[in-house]
Coordinates of C-alpha atoms and ligand atoms in Angstrom, one line a residue:
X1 CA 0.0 0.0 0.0
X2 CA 3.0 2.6 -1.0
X3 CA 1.1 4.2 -4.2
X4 CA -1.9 5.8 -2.6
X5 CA -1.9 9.4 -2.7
X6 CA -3.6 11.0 0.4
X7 CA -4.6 14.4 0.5
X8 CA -5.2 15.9 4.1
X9 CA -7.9 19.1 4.3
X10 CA -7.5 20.2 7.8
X11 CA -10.2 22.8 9.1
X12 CA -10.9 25.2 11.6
X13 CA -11.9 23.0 14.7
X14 CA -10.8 22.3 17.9
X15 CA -10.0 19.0 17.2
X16 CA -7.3 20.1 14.4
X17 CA -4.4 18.5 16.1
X18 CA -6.0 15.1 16.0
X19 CA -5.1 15.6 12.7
X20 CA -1.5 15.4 12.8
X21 CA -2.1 12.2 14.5
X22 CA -3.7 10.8 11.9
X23 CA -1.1 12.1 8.5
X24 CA 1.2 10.2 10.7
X25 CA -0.7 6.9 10.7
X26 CA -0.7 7.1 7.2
X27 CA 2.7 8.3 6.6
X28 CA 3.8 5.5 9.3
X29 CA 1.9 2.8 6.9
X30 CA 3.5 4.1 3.7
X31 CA 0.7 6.4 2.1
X32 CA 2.2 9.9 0.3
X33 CA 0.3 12.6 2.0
X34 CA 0.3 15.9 1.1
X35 CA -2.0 18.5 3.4
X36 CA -4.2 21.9 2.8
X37 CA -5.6 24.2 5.8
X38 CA -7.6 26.5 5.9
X39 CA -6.9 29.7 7.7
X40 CA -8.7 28.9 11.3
X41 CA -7.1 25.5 11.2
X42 CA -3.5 27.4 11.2
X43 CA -4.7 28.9 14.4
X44 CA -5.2 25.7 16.0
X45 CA -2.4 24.1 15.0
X46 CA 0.6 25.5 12.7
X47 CA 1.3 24.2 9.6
X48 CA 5.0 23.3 10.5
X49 CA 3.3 20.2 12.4
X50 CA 1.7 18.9 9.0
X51 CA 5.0 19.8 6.6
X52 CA 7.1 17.8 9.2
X53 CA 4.7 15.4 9.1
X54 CA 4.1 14.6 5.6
X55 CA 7.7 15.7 4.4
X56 CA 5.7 18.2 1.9
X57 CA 4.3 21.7 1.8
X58 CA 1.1 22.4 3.1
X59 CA -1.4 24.4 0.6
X60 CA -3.0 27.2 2.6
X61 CA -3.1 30.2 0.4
X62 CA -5.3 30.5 -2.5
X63 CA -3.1 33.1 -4.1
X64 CA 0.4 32.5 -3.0
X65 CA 1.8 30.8 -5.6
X66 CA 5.2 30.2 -3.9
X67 CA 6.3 31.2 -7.4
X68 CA 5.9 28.1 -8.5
X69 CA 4.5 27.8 -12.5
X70 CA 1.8 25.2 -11.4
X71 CA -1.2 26.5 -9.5
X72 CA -0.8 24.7 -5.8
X73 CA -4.4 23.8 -5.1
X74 CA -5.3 22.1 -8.8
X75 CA -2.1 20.4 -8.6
X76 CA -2.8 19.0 -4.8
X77 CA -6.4 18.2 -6.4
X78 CA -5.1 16.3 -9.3
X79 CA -2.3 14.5 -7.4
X80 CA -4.7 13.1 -5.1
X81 CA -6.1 9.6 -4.9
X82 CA -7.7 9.6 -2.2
X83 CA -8.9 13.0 0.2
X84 CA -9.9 13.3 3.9
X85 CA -11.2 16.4 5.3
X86 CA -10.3 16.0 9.3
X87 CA -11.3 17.5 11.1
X88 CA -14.7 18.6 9.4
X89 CA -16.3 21.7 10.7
X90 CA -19.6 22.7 9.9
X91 CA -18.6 25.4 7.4
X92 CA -16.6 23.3 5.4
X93 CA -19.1 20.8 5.0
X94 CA -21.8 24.1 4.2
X95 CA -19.3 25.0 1.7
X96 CA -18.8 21.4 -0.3
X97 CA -22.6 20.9 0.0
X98 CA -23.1 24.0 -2.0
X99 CA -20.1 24.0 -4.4
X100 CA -18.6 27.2 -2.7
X101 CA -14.6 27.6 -3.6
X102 CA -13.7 30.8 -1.4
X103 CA -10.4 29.6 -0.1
X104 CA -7.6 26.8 -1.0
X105 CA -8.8 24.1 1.1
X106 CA -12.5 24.8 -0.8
X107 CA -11.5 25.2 -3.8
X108 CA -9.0 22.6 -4.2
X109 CA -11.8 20.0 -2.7
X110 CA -14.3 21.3 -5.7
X111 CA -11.4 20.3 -8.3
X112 CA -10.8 17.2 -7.3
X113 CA -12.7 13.6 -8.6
X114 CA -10.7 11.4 -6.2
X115 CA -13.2 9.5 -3.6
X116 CA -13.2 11.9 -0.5
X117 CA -14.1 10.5 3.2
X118 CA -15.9 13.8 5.3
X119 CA -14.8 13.2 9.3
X120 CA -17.2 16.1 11.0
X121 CA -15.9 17.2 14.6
X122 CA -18.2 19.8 16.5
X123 CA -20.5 20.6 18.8
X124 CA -23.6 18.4 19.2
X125 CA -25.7 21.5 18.7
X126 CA -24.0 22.4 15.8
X127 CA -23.9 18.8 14.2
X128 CA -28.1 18.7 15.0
X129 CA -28.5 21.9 13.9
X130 CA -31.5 20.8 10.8
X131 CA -28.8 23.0 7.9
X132 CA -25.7 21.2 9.2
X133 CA -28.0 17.7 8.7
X134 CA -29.1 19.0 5.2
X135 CA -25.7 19.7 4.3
X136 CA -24.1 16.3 5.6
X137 CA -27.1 14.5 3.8
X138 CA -26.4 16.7 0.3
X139 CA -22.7 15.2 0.8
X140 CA -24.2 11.8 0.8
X141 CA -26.2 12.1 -1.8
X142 CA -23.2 13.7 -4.1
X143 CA -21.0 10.1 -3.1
X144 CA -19.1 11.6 -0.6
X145 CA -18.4 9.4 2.5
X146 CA -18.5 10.7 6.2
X147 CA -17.1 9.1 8.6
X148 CA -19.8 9.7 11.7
X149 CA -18.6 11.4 14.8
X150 CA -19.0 9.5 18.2
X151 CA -20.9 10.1 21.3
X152 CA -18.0 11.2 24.0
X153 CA -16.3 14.1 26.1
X154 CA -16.4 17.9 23.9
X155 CA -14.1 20.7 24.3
X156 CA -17.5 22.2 25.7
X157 CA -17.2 20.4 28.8
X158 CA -19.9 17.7 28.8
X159 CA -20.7 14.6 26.6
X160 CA -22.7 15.0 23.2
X161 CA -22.4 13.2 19.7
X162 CA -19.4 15.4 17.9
X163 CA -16.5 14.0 19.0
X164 CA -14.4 13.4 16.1
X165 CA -13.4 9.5 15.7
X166 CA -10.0 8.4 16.8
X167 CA -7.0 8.6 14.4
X168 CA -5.9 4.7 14.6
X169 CA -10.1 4.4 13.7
X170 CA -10.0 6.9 10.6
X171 CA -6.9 4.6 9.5
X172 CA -8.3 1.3 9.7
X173 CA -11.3 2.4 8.0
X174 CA -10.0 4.5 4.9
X175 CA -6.8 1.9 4.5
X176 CA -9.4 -1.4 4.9
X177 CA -11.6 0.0 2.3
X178 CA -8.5 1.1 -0.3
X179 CA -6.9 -2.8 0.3
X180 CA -10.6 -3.8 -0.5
X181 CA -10.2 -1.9 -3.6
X182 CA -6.8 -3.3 -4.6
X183 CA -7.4 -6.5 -4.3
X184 CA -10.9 -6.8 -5.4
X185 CA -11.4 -6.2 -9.1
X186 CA -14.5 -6.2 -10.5
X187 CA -14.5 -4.0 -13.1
X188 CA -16.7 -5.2 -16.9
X189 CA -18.4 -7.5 -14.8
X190 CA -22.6 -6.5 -14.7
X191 CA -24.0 -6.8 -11.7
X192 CA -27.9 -6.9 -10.7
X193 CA -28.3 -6.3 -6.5
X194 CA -31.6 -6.7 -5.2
X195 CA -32.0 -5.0 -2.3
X196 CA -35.0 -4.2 0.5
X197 CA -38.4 -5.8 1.2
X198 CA -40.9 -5.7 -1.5
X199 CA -44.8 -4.5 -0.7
X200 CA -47.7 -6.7 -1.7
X201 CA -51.0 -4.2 -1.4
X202 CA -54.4 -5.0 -0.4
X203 CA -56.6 -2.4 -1.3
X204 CA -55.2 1.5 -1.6
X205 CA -54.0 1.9 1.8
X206 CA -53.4 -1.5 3.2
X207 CA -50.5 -3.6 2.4
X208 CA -48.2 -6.7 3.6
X209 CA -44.7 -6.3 3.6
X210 CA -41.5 -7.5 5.9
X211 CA -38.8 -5.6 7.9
X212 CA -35.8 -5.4 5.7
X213 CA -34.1 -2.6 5.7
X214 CA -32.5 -2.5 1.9
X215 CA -28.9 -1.8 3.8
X216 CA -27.3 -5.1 2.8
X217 CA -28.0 -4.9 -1.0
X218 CA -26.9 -1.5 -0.8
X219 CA -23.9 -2.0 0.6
X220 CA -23.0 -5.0 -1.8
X221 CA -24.2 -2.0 -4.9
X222 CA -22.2 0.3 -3.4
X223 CA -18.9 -1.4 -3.0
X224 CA -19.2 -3.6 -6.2
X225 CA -19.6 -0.2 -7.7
X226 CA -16.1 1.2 -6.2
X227 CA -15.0 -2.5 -6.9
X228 CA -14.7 -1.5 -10.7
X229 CA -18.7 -3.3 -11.9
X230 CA -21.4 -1.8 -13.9
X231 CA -24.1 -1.8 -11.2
X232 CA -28.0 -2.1 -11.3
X233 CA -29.6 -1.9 -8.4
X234 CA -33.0 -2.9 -8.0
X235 CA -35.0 -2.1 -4.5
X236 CA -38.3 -1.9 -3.3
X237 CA -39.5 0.8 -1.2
X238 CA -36.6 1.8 1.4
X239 CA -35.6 4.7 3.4
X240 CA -32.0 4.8 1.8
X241 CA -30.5 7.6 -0.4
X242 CA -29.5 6.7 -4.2
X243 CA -26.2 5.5 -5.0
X244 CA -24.4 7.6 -6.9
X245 CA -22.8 5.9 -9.8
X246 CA -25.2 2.9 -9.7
X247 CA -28.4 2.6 -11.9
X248 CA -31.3 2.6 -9.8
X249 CA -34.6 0.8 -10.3
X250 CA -37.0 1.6 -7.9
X251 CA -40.0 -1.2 -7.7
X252 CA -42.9 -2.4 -5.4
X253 CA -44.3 -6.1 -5.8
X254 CA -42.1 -9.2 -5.8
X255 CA -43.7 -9.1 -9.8
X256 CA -42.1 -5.9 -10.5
X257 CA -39.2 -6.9 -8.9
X258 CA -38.6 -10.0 -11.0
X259 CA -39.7 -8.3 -14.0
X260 CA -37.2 -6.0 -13.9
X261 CA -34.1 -7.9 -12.9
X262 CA -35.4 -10.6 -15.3
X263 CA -34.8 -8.1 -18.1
X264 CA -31.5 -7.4 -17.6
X265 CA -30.3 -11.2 -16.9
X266 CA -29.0 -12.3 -20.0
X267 CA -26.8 -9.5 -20.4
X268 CA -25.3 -10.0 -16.2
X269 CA -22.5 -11.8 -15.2
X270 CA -23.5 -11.8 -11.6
X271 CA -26.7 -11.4 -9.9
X272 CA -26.8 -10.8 -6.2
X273 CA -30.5 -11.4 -4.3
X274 CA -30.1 -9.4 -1.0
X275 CA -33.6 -8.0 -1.4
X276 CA -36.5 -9.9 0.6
X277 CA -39.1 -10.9 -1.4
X278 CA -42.4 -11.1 -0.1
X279 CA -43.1 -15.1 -0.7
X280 CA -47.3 -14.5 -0.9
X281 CA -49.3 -11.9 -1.9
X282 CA -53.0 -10.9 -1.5
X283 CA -55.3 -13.0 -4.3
X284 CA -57.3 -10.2 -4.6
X285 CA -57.0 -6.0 -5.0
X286 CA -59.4 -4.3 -3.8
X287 CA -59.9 -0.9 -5.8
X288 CA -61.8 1.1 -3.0
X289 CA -60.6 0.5 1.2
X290 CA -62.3 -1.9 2.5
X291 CA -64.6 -1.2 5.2
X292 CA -64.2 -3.1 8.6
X293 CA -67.3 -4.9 9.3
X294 CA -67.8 -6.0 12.8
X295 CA -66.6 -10.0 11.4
X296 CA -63.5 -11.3 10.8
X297 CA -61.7 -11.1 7.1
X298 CA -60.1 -13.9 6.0
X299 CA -57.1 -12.7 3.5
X300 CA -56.5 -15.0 1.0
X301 CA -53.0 -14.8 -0.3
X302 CA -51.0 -17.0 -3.3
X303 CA -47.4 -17.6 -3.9
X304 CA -45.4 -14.9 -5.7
X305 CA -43.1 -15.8 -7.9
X306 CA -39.5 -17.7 -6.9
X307 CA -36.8 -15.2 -8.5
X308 CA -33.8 -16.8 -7.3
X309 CA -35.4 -20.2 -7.9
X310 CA -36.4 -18.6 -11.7
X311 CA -32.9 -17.3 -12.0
X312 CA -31.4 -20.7 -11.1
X313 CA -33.1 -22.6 -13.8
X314 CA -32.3 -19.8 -16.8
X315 CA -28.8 -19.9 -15.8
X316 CA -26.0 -19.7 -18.8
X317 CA -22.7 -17.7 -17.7
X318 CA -24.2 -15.9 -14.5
X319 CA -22.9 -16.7 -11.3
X320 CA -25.9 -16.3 -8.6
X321 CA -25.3 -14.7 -5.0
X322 CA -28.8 -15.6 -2.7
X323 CA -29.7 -14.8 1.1
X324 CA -31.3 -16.5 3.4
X325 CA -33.1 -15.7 6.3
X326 CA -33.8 -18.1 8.7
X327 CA -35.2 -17.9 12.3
X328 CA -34.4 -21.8 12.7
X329 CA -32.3 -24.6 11.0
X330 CA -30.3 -21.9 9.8
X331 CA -27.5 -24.2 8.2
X332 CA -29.7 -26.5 7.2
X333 CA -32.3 -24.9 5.4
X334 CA -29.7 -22.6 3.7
X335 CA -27.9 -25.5 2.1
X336 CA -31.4 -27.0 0.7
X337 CA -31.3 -23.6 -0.6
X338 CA -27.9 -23.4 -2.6
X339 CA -28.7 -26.9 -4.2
X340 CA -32.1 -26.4 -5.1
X341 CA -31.7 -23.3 -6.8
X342 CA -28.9 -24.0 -8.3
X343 CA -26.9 -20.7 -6.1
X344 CA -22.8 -20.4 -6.7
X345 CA -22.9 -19.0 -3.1
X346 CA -25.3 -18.5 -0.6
X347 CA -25.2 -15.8 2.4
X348 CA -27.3 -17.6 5.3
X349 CA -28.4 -15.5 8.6
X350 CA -30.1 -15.4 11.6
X351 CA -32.8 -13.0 11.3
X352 CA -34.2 -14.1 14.7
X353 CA -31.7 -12.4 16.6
X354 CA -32.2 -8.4 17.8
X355 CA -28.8 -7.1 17.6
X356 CA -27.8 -8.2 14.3
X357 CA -30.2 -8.7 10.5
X358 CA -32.9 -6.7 9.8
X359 CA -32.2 -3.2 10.1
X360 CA -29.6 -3.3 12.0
X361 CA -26.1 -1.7 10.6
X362 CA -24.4 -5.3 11.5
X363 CA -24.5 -8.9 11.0
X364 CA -23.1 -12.0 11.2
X365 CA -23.4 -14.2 8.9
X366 CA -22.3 -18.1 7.3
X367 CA -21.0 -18.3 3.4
X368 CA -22.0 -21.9 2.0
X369 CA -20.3 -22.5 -1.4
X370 CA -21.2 -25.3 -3.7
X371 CA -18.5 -27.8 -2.8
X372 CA -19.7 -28.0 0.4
X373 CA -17.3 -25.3 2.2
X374 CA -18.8 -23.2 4.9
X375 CA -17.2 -20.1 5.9
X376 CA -18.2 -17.7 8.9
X377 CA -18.3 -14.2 9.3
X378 CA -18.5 -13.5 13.4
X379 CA -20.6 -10.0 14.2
X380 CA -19.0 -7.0 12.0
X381 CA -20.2 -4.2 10.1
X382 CA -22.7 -5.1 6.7
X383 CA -20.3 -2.8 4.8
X384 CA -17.5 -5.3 6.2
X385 CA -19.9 -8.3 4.9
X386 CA -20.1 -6.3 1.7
X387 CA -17.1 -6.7 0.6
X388 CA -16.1 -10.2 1.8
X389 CA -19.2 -11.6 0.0
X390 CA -17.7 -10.0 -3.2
X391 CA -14.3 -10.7 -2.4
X392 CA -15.7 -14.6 -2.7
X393 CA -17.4 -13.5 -5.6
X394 CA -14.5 -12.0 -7.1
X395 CA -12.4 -15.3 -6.9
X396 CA -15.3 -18.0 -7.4
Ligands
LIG1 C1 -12.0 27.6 20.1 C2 -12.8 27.3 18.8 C3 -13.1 26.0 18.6 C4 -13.9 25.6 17.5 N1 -14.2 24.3 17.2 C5 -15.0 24.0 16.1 C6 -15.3 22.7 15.9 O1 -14.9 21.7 16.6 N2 -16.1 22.4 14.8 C7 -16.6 23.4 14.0 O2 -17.3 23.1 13.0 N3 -16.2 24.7 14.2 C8 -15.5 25.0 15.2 N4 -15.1 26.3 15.5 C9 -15.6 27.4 14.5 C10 -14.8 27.4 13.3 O3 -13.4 27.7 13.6 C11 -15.3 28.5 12.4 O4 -16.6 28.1 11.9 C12 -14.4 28.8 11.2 O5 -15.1 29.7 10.4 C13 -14.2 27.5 10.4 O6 -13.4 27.8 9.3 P1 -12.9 26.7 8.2 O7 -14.0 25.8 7.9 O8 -12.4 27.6 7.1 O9 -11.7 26.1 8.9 C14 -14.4 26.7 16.6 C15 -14.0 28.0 16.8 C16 -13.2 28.3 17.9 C17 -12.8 29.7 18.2

């Protein structure tokens, strides 16, 4: 890991010397680093820190050439492979949200099309504050990753959500995910991800529907996206934002649903079922509500259709990726389910435990391969699980 080029951004907040500790965890672990501050960041810490540091000179003035015939901050934009804004203060992030340039750290942040990783430090006012959420949701939405501040001690005195994460964490993160990207290429393969539960209605305001969250698929989309693939992604109804850079196909029904992925199946190489597809629907829909009579109503409902069972038996070059969600047998049932429809590799978990599954940001989970290999993955992030599944993918 000696090629990456890491820029620093360092702003104007307190926690501007955690900073330094962190250009020195990558510098210690062989990353180039170059750095840019802003003005209030110099007044927390001096530049001399970072330029020791990083053995390079930091970019802090928009207009001070150092009479050099390149312009500092486009060539620290176009060097970069990788940026981190630490720490993040609330006008910085204003600033990227809206595409203002007023200043070298700004400005050189708006030229660049490297992958940047956001690390917000402040004030758990500030951070609540409903234009400092819009701003961190717009940098979301535009690709950028932030890297959530944790609940601890502030500079203020008491304890809030804020406090910037650790150095050694910001590390682990940013250097797991570029390792991921090195040795995980998936680039000209076409991958379909389901993700999400699907939604069977009743009549126009009743339907039935399950607890998946959607954040699964959408981690395997969104890492098989920086993985190199051409990504379609196709959800039913879920409260997460778009993926930039993936094609998004928004459905309802488990019909939709298999209507649209079995569109695009020929042309795939892989397709990965993360979504939960409602197995029945209701027989009937009614047009108008229906009106509750003092009796019971006996619901009728028939079997939807079997994607992944569909997929299996239409199978030329694809490779198949399928979940399962057990609440008992869980080994068992999920290697009926890898032979009988005809899965390359089938993620099996426990979806009747609380802390980990549906909706939760973590799981644990078992990979069950066709020759009969097992593998587990104990408790860890889904973002984690992401990217093992398709590191298994990668080399199947
Ligand atoms: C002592 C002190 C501590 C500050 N800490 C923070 C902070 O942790 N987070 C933040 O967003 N702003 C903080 N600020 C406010 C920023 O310095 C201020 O908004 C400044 O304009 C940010 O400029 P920059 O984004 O160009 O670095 C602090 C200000 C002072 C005086």
């Amino acid at each position: 890991m000696t090629s990456k080029h890491v820029a620093f951004y360092i702003t104007g907040g307190i926690a501007a010397y955690k900073a330094a500790y962190c250009v020195r965890e990558f510098v210690k672990h062989g990353y180039e680093v170059r750095c840019a501050m802003t003005k209030s960041a110099a007044e927390f810490v001096s530049p001399l820190t970072f330029e020791t540091l990083c053995k390079n000179k930091v970019v802090s003035d928009l207009f001070d050439q150092n009479n050099d015939s390149q312009v500092a901050h486009i060539d620290l934009a176009d060097w970069t492979d990788l940026a981190v804004v630490v720490p993040a203060t609330a006008d910085i992030i204003g600033k990227m949200a809206n595409g203002i340039a007023d200043d070298a750290v700004s400005t050189s942040l708006l030229a660049t099309d490297a992958p940047v990783f956001v690390v917000p430090a402040m004030n758990e006012k500030m951070l609540t504050n409903p234009a400092v959420k819009r701003n961190l949701k717009r940098l979301k939405a535009d690709g950028i990753e932030i890297i959530e501040p944790d609940y601890g001690f502030l500079a203020e005195g008491y304890s809030g959500k804020g406090r910037m994460k650790e150095p050694k964490e910001i590390f682990s993160y940013i250097d797991e995910k570029c390792r991921a990207e090195q040795l995980i290429d998936l680039s000209g393969e076409k991958i379909i991800v389901t993700a999400g539960g699907t939604v069977e209605p009743i009549d126009p305001v009743r339907f039935l529907t399950n607890r998946s969250s959607g954040k699964m698929g959408y981690a395997l989309a969104e890492n098989a996206a920086a993985f190199g693939a051409d990504v379609t992604l196709v959800h039913g109804p879920v409260r997460l934002a778009d993926i930039p850079g993936v094609e998004m196909v928004e459905t309802v029904t488990a019909d939709e649903m298999a209507s649209e992925v079995l569109k695009r199946y020929e042309e795939a190489d892989v397709v990965i079922m993360a979504a939960a597809v409602a197995d029945y629907r209701p027989e009937k829909f009614y047009d108008e509500k229906v009106k509750k009579s003092d009796g019971d109503w006996n619901l009728r409902l028939v079997r939807n259709v079997d994607i992944l069972k569909l997929l299996g038996e239409r199978k030329t070059k694809q490779k198949l990726v399928g979940f399962a969600a057990e609440t008992e047998n869980l080994l068992e049932n999920a290697q009926k389910k890898l032979t009988e429809k005809n899965v390359d590799l089938l993620v099996a978990n426990d979806v009747s435990r609380k802390d980990v599954g549906f909706g939760s940001d973590e799981n644990e989970v078992f990979l069950l391969f066709r020759n009969g290999a097992k593998k587990k993955i104990s408790k860890t992030s889904k973002e984690k699980i992401a990217q093992d599944v398709l590191s298994e993918l990668s080399s199947l």
